[in-house]
Coordinates of C-alpha atoms and ligand atoms in Angstrom, one line a residue:
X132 CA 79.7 82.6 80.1
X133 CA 81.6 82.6 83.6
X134 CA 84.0 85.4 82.1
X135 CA 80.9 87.2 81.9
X136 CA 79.2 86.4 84.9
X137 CA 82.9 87.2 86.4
X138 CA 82.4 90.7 84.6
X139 CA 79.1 91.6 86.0
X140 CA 80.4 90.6 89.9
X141 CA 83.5 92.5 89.0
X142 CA 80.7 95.8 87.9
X143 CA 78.7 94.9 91.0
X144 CA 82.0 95.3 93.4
X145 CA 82.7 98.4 91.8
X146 CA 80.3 100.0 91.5
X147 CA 78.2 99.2 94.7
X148 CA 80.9 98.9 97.1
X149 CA 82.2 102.3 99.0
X150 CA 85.1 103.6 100.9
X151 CA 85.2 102.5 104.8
X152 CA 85.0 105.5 107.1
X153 CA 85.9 105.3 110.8
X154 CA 84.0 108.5 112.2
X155 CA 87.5 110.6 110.2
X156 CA 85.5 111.6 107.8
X157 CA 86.1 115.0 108.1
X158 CA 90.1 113.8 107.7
X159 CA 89.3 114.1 103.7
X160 CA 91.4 116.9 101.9
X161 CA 89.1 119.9 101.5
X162 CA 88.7 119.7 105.6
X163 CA 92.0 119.3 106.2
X164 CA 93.0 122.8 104.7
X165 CA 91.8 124.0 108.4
X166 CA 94.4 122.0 110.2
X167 CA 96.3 124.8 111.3
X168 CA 98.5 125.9 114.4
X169 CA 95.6 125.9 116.5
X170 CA 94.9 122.1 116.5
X171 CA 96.3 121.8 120.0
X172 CA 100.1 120.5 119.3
X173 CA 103.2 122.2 119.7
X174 CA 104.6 124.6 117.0
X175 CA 106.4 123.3 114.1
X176 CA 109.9 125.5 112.8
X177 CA 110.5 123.4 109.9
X178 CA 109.1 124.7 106.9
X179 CA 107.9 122.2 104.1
X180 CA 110.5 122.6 101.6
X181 CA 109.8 125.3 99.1
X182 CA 112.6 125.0 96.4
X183 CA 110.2 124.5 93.4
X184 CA 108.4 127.9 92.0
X185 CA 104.9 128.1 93.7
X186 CA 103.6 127.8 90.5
X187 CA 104.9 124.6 89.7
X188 CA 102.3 123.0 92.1
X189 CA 98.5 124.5 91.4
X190 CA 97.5 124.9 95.4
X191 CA 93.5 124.0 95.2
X192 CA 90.4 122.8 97.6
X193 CA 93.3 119.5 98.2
X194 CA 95.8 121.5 99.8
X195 CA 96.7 120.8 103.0
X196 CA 98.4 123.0 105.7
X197 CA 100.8 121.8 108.4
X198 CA 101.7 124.2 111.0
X199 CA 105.4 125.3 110.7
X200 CA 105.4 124.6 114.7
X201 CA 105.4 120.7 115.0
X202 CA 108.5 119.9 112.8
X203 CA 110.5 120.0 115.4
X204 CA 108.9 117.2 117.0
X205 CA 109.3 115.1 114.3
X206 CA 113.4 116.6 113.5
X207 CA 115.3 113.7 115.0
X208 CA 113.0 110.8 113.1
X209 CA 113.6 112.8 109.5
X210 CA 116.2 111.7 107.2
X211 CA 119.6 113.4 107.6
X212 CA 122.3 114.3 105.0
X213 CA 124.7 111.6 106.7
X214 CA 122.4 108.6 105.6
X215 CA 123.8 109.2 102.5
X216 CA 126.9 106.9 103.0
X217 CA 124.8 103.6 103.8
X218 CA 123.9 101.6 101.1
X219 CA 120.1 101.6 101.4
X220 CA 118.2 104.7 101.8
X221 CA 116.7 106.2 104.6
X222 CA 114.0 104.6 105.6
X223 CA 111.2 105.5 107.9
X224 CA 108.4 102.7 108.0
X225 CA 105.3 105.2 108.5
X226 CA 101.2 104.3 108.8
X227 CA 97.9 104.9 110.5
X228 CA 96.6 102.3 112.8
X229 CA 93.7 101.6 114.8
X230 CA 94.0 100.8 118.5
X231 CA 93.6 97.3 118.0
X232 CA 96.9 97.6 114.9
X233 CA 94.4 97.5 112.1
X234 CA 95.4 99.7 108.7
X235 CA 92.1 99.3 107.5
X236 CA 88.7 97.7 108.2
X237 CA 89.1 94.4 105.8
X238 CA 91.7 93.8 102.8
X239 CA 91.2 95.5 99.6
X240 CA 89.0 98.4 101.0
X241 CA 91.0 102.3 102.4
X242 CA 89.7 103.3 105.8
X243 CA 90.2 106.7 106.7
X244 CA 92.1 106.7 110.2
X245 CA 93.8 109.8 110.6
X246 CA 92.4 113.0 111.2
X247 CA 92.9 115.9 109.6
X248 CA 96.1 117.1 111.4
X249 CA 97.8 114.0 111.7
X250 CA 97.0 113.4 107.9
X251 CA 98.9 117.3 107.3
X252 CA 101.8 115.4 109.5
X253 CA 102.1 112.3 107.0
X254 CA 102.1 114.8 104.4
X255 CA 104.6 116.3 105.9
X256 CA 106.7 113.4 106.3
X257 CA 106.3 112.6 102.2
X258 CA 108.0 116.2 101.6
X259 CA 110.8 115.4 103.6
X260 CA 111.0 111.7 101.9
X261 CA 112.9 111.3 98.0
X262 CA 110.1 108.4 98.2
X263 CA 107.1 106.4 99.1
X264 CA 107.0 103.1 98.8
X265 CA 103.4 100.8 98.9
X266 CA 102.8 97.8 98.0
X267 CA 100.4 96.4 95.1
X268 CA 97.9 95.5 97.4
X269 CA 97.6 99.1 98.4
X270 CA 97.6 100.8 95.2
X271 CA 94.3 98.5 94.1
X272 CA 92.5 98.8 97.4
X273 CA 93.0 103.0 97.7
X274 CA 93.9 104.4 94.7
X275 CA 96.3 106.1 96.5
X276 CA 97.3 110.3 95.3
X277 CA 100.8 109.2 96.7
X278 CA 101.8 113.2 96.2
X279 CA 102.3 115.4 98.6
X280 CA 99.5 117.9 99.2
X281 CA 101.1 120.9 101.4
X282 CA 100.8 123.8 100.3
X283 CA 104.0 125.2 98.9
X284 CA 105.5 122.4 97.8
X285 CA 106.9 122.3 94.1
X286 CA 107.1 119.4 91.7
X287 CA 110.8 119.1 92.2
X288 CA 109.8 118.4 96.5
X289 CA 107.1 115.9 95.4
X290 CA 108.1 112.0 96.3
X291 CA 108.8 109.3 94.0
X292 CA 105.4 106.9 94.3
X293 CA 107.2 103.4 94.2
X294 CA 104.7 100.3 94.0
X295 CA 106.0 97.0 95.0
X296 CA 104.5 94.1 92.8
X297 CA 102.2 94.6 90.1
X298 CA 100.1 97.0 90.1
X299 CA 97.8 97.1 87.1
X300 CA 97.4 100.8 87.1
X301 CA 94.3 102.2 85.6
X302 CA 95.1 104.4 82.6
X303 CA 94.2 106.8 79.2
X304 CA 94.2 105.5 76.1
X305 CA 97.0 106.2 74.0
X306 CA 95.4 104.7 71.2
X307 CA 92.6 107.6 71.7
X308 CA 95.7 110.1 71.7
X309 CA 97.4 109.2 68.6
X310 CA 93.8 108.9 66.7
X311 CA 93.9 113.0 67.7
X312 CA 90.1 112.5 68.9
X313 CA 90.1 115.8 70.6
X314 CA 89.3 114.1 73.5
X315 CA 92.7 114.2 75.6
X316 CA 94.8 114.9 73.3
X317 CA 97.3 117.3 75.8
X318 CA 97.8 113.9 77.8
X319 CA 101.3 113.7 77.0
X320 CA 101.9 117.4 76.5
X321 CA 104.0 119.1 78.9
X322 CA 102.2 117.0 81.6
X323 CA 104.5 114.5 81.9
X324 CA 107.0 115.0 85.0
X325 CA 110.3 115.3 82.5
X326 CA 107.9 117.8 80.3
X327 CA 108.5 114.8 77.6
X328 CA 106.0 115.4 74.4
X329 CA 104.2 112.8 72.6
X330 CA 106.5 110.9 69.8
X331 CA 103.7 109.2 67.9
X332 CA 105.0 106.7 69.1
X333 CA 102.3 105.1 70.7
X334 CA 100.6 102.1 68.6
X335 CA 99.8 99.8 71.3
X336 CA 99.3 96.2 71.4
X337 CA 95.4 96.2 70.5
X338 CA 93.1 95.6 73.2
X339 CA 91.4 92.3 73.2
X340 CA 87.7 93.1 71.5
X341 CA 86.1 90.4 73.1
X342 CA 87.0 91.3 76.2
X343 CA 86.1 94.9 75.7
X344 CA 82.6 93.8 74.6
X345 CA 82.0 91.8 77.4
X346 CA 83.2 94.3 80.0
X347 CA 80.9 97.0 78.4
X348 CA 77.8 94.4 78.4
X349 CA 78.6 93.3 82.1
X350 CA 78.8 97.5 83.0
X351 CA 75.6 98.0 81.2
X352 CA 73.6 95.6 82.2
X353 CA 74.8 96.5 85.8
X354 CA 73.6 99.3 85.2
X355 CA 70.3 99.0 83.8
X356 CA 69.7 96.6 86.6
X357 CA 69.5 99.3 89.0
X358 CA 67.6 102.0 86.2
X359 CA 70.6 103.9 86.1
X360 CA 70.1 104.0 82.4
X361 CA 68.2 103.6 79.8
X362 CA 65.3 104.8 82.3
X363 CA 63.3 107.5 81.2
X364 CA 63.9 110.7 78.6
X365 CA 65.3 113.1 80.8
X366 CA 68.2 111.2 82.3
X367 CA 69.5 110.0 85.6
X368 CA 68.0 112.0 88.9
X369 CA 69.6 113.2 91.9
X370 CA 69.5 109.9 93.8
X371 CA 71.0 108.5 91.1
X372 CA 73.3 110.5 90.2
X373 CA 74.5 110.6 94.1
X374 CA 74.6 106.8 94.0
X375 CA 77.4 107.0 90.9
X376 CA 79.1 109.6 92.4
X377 CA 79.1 108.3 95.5
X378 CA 80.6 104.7 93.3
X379 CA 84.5 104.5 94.4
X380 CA 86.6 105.2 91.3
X381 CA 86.3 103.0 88.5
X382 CA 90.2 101.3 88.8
X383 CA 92.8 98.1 88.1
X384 CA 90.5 96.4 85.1
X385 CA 92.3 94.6 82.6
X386 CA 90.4 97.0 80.1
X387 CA 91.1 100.5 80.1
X388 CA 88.5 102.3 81.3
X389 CA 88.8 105.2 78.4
X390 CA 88.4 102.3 75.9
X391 CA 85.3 101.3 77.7
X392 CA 83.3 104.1 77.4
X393 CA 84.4 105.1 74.8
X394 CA 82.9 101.8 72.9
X395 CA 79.6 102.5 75.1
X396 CA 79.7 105.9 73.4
X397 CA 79.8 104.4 70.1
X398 CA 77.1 101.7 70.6
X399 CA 74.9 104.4 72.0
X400 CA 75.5 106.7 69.0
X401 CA 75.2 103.8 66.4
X402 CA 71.5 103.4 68.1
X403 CA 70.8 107.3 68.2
X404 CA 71.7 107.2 64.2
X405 CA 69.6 103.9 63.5
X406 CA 66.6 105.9 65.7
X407 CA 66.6 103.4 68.1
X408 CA 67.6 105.5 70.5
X409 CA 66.5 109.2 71.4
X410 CA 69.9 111.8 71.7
X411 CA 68.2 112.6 75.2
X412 CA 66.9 109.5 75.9
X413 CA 68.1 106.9 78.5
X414 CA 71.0 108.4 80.9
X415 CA 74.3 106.7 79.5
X416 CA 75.5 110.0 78.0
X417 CA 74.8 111.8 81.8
X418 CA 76.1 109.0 83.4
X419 CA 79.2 108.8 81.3
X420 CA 79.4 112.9 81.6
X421 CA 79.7 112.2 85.5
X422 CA 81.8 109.1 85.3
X423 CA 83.9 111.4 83.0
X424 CA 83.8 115.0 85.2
X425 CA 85.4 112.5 88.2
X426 CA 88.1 111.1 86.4
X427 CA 87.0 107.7 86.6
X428 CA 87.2 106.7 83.1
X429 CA 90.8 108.3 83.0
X430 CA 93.7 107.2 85.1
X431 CA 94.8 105.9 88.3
X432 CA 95.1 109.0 90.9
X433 CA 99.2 109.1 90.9
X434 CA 99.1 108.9 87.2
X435 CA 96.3 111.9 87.0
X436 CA 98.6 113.9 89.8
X437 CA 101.7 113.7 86.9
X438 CA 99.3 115.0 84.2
X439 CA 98.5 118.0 86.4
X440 CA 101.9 118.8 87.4
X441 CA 101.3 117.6 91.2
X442 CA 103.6 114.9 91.5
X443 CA 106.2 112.4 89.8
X444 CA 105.5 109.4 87.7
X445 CA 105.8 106.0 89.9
X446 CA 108.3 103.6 89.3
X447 CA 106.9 100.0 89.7
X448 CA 109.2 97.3 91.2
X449 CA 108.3 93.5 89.9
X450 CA 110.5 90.4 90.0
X451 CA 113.6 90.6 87.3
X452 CA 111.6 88.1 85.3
X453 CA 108.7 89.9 85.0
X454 CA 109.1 93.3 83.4
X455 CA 106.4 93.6 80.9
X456 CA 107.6 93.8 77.6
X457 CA 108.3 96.7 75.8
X458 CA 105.3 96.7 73.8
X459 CA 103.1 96.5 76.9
X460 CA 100.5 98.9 76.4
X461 CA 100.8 99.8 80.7
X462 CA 104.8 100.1 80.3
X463 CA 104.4 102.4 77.6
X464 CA 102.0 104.4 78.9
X465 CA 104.1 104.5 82.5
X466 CA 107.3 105.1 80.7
X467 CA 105.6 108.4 78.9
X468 CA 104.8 109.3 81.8
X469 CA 108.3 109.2 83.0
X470 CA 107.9 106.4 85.2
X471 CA 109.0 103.2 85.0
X472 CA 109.4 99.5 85.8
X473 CA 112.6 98.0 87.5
X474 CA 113.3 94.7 88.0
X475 CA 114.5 93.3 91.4
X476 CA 116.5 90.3 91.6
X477 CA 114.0 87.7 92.3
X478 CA 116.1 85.6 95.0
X479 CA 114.7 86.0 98.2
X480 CA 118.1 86.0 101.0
X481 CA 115.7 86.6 104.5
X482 CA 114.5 83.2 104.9
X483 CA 112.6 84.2 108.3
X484 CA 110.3 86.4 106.6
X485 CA 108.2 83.6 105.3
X486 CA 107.4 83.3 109.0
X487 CA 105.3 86.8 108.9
X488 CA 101.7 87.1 108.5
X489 CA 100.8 87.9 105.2
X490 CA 104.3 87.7 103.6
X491 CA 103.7 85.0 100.9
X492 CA 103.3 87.4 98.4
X493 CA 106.1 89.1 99.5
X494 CA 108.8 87.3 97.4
X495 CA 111.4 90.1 96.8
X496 CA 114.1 90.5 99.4
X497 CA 113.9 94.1 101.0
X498 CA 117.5 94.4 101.1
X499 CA 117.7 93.8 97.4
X500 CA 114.9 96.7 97.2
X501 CA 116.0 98.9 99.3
X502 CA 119.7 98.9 98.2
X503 CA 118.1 98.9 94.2
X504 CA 116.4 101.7 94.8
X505 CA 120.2 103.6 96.7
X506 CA 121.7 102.7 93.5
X507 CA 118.6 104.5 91.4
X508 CA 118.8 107.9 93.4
X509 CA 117.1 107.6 96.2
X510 CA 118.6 108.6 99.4
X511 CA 115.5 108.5 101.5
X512 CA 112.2 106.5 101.3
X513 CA 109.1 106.5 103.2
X514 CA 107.4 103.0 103.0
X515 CA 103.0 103.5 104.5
X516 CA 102.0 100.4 103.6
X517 CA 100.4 98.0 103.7
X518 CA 99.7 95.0 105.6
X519 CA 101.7 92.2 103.5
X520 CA 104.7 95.2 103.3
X521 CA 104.8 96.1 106.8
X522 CA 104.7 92.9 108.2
X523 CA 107.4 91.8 105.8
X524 CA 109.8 94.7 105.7
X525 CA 109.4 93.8 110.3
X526 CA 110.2 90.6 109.7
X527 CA 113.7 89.1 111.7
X528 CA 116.4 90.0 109.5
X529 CA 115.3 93.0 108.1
X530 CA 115.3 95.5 111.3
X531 CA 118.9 97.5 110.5
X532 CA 117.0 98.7 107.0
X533 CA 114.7 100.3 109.0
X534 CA 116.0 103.8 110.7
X535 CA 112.7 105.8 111.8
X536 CA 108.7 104.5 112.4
X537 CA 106.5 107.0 113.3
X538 CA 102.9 105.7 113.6
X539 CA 99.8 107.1 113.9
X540 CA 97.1 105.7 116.5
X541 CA 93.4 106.5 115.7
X542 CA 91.2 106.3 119.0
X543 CA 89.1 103.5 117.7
X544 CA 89.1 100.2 117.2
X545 CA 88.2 98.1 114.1
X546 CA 87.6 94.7 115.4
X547 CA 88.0 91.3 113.9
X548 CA 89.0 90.9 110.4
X549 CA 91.1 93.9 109.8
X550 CA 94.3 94.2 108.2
X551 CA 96.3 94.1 111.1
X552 CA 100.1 94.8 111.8
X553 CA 101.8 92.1 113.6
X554 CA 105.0 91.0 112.5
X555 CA 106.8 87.8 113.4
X556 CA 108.8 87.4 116.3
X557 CA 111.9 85.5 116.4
X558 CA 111.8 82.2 118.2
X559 CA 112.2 82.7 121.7
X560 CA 112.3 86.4 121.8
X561 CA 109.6 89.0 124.1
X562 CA 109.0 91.0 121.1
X563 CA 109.1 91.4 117.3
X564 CA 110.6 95.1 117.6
X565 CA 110.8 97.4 120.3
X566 CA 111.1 101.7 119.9
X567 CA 114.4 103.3 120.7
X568 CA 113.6 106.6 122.4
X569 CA 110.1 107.0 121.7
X570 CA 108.1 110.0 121.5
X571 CA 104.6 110.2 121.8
X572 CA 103.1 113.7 120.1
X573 CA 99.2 114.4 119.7
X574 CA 97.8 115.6 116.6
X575 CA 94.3 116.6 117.0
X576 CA 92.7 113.4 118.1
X577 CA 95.7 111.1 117.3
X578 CA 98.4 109.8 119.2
X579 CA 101.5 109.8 116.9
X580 CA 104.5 107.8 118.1
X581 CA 108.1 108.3 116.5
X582 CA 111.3 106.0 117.5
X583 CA 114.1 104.7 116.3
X584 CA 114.8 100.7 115.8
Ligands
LIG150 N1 96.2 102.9 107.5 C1 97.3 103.0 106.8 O1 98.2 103.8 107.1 C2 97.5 102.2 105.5 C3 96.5 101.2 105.2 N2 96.7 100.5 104.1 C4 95.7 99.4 103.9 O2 96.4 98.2 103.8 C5 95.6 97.3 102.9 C6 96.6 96.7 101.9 O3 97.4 95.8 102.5 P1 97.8 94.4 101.8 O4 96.6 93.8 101.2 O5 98.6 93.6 102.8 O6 98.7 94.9 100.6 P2 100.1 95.6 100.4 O7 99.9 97.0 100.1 O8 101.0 95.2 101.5 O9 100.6 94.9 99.1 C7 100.8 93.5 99.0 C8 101.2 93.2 97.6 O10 102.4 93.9 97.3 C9 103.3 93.1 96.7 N3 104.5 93.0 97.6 C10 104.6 93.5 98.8 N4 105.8 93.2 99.3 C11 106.5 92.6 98.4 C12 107.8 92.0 98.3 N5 108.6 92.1 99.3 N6 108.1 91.4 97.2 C13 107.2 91.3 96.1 N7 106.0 91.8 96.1 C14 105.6 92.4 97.2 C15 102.7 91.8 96.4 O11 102.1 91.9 95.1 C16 101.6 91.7 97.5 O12 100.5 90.9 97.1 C17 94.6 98.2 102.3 O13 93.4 97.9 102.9 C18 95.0 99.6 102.5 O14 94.0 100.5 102.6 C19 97.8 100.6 103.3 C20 98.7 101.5 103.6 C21 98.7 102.4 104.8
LIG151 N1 98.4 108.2 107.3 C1 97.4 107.5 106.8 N2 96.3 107.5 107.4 C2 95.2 106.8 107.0 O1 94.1 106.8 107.7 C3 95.4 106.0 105.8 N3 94.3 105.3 105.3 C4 96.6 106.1 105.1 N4 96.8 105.4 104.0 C5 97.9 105.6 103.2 O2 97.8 106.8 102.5 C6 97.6 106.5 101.1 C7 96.6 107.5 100.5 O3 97.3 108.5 100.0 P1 96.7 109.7 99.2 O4 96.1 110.6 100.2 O5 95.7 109.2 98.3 O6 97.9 110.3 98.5 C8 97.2 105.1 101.1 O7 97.5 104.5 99.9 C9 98.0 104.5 102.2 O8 99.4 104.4 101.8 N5 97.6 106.8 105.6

C-alpha cells in the first residue's frame, strides 16, 4: 500500500509539476533561431565546425544560430591542439548563473537562465568540446538534449553526453522491438550513432508485473482524479489537453514508460472488447496519442537525439563496482545505442572535497574521471553542471584539471533556496578560485565571463 501511495505522489510530481522559468522564456529553441549578428555583441570569425555532411544533422524549428562574429572572443578559452599531451582532457567548467550564483531555482527542477544568444554561445562551446560532462542529478532534473543544436553541425561534430553517477535514463522497450509490434520497430535501425542494426538480441530481463500494474493504477487514477479521462464520450478538451502538454516529460521511472502505456492500452482494449468501454469513450486513447506525439512515453531526450541522427549515444560513468550487469535491461538498451557504461575506480584521492557543499554524493575522484575519460578518446570536455559537480570538480585539489570557465550571468536573482555555486575554500585562504585574465563579453542580456584558472 505505501508503494502505491508512493506511485501516485510520484504521478502527482510528474505530472503536475512544470519547468521554472526566470522571465528567459523566450531563451527556448524555436526563439533562439533569431539570435543572430545583430544581438548587439561583437562579430564572431570562427565558424561552428562543418566537417560532417549537412545532411547528417536534419536542421529544424531547434536550430540555433550563432553569429560567426563572437568566436573570437571566446578563441583563447577554446581547447587547443597542444592539450593533447596532458593526461586529462581539456576542460572548460561552463554554466548559467543567476546573480546571486544560483543554477537553478530549487534542486531537481531546470530554470531557464540564458537568453537566447548566450544559449547559441553555450552551443557553441559544445561544438568545440569532444564532450559534456553532467552529473546524475542533472540529467533527472532537465532531461537534458545534451547535443549541439547549431546549425551546420554534423553528427561526427556532435559532443559525447557523459553522465556522472546513475542516471536511470528513460527508454523504449526492446521487448516491444523484438515482438515486431509495428510500433517502433526502426528504433535500432540505422538510428544508432555507429549505424549498428538490431541483432535480436534483445530478450531483456522481464519487467517486474507488479510493479507495472501498480504504476499504471497510480497514473490512472491520477488521472481520473483531475477528469483527464474517463470523462465524457468525446475525449479530453483544450484545457485539458494544454494541462498534459504543458506536463514536463514523463522521465527516470523504474518502469519504462513504453511498457506503461502500452499495458494501459491493453486494459483499455480488453474493456472496449468486453463492451465496457466505448472505442470513443473516455480520453485515455487521446491522452496517450498526445503523451505519445511528445515523446514522453519514449526515451530520455539524448537517447531520442541518437535515434534521429542529432547527436551521440552517452557514456554513463558509475563506481567500478557498480556497472549494471550485462543483462541489465538499461545497459542493453544504452550499449545498442552505442553508448555505454564505464567504471571509475571507486577510491576517492582529494580528501578536501568532502569539505564542498553538496559533494557527498560526489564519491569519484575527478582526477580518476577526467584522466579515464583521456585514456577513452577524449581530448577535450565541457563539464555544465550541476551543483554537486561544480562545487566538487572547484574543490582544493582539483583546480590544475580545470583550464577554461566561462560563465554565464543572468540579470536576476533567484533568492533563497537555489542551487547555488559556492565551492569550498581552503583553510585560511581569501578565495576558493580566482580568474586569470578575465574577459567580460555581453550576449544579449547576459554578462558572459571567460578566464583561465
Ligand atoms: N544553470 C545551469 O547552467 C545548470 C543548471 N543545472 C541545475 O543544477 C541542478 C542539478 O544539480 P545537482 O542536484 O547538484 O546535481 P548534479 O548534476 O551535480 O548531479 C549530482 C549527482 O551526480 C553524481 N555525481 C556528481 N559528481 C560525482 C562524482 N564526483 N562522483 C560520483 N558521482 C557523482 C551523483 O549521483 C550526484 O548525486 C538542476 O536543478 C539543474 O537544472 C545543471 C547544469 C547547468
Ligand atoms: N547555459 C545554460 N543556461 C541555462 O539557463 C541552463 N539551464 C543550462 N543548463 C544546462 O543545459 C542543459 C540543457 O541542455 P539541452 O538544451 O537540453 O541540450 C542542462 O542539462 C544543463 O546542463 N545551461
Amino acid at each position: 500500500m505505501a508503494r502505491f501511495r508512493d506511485s501516485i505522489s510520484h504521478w502527482k510530481d510528474v505530472l503536475g509539476s512544470s519547468k521554472t522559468h526566470t522571465g528567459n522564456e523566450k531563451s527556448d529553441e524555436k526563439s533562439t533561431t533569431t539570435a543572430k549578428a545583430d544581438s548587439g555583441h561583437s562579430s564572431l570569425s570562427n565558424p561552428p565546425p562543418t566537417s560532417a555532411p549537412l545532411s547528417t544533422m536534419p536542421s529544424g524549428p531547434d536550430t540555433l544560430q550563432f553569429p560567426a562574429a563572437s568566436s573570437e572572443q571566446l578563441a583563447p578559452y577554446l581547447p587547443t591542439k597542444s592539450s593533447s599531451s596532458k593526461t586529462t582532457p581539456f576542460t572548460t567548467l561552463t554554466f548559467a548563473t543567476s546573480l546571486d550564483a544560483s543554477l537553478a531555482l530549487q534542486p531537481g527542477t531546470q530554470t531557464h537562465l540564458s537568453g537566447p544568444e548566450s544559449k547559441a554561445m553555450t552551443h557553441y562551446l559544445r561544438s568545440q568540446h569532444a564532450a559534456i560532462l553532467i552529473g546524475a542529478g542533472t540529467a533527472r532534473a532537465d532531461d537534458p538534449g545534451l547535443n549541439c543544436r547549431l546549425e551546420g553541425v554534423g553528427l561526427d561534430s556532435q559532443p559525447r553526453p557523459i553522465v556522472v553517477g546513475n542516471w536511470e535514463f528513460a527508454f523504449d522497450d526492446l521487448d516491444d522491438e523484438d515482438e515486431g509490434n509495428g510500433e517502433d520497430d526502426s528504433i535500432l535501425d540505422g538510428h544508432t550513432e555507429d549505424g549498428l542494426t538490431e541483432d535480436g538480441d534483445a530478450d531483456g530481463e522481464s519487467v517486474d508485473s507488479a510493479a507495472l500494474d501498480e504504476h499504471v493504477e497510480a497514473f490512472t487514477s491520477v488521472l481520473k482524479e483531475r477528469g483527464w479521462v474517463g470523462a465524457k464520450p468525446g475525449g479530453v478538451g483544450e484545457g485539458i489537453k494544454s494541462q498534459v502538454e504543458a506536463a514536463p516529460p514523463l522521465r527516470n521511472d523504474s518502469v519504462s514508460h513504453a511498457q506503461l502505456l502500452k499495458k494501459e492500452k491493453e486494459k483499455q482494449k480488453e474493456k472496449i472488447d468486453s463492451g465496457d468501454l466505448e472505442e470513443d469513450e473516455g480520453s485515455f486513447p487521446e491522452l496517450t496519442q498526445i503523451i505519445s506525439s511528445k515523446g514522453w512515453d519514449r526515451v530520455s531526450r539524448c537517447l531520442r537525439a541518437v535515434k534521429e541522427g542529432k547527436g551521440k549515444a552517452p557514456w554513463i560513468l558509475v563506481p567500478a563496482s557498480q556497472i549494471p550487469p550485462a543483462t541489465d535491461r538499461r545497459r542493453k538498451y544504452l550499449e545498442k545505442m552505442g553508448g555505454r557504461y564505464i567504471g571509475i575506480s571507486d577510491s576517492n584521492s582529494n580528501t578536501d572535497s568532502s569539505a564542498a557543499p553538496g559533494s557527498g554524493a560526489a564519491s569519484l575522484d575527478w582526477t580518476q574521471i577526467l584522466t579515464t575519460l583521456k585514456s577513452e578518446g577524449i581530448d577535450s570536455v565541457m563539464v555544465e553542471g550541476g551543483g554537486t559537480v561544480i562545487n566538487s570538480l572547484m574543490a582544493p585539489g582539483y583546480e590544475d584539471l580545470i583550464d577554461s570557465v566561462v560563465v554565464t550571468i543572468a540579470p536576476v536573482w533567484l533568492g533563497q533556496g537555489g542551487v547555488v555555486v559556492s565551492p569550498a575554500r581552503k583553510a585560511g585562504s581569501k578565495a576558493a578560485l580566482r580568474l586569470k585574465s578575465p574577459k567580460w563579453c555581453l550576449f544579449g542580456e547576459d554578462a558572459v565571463v571567460c578566464g583561465r584558472v
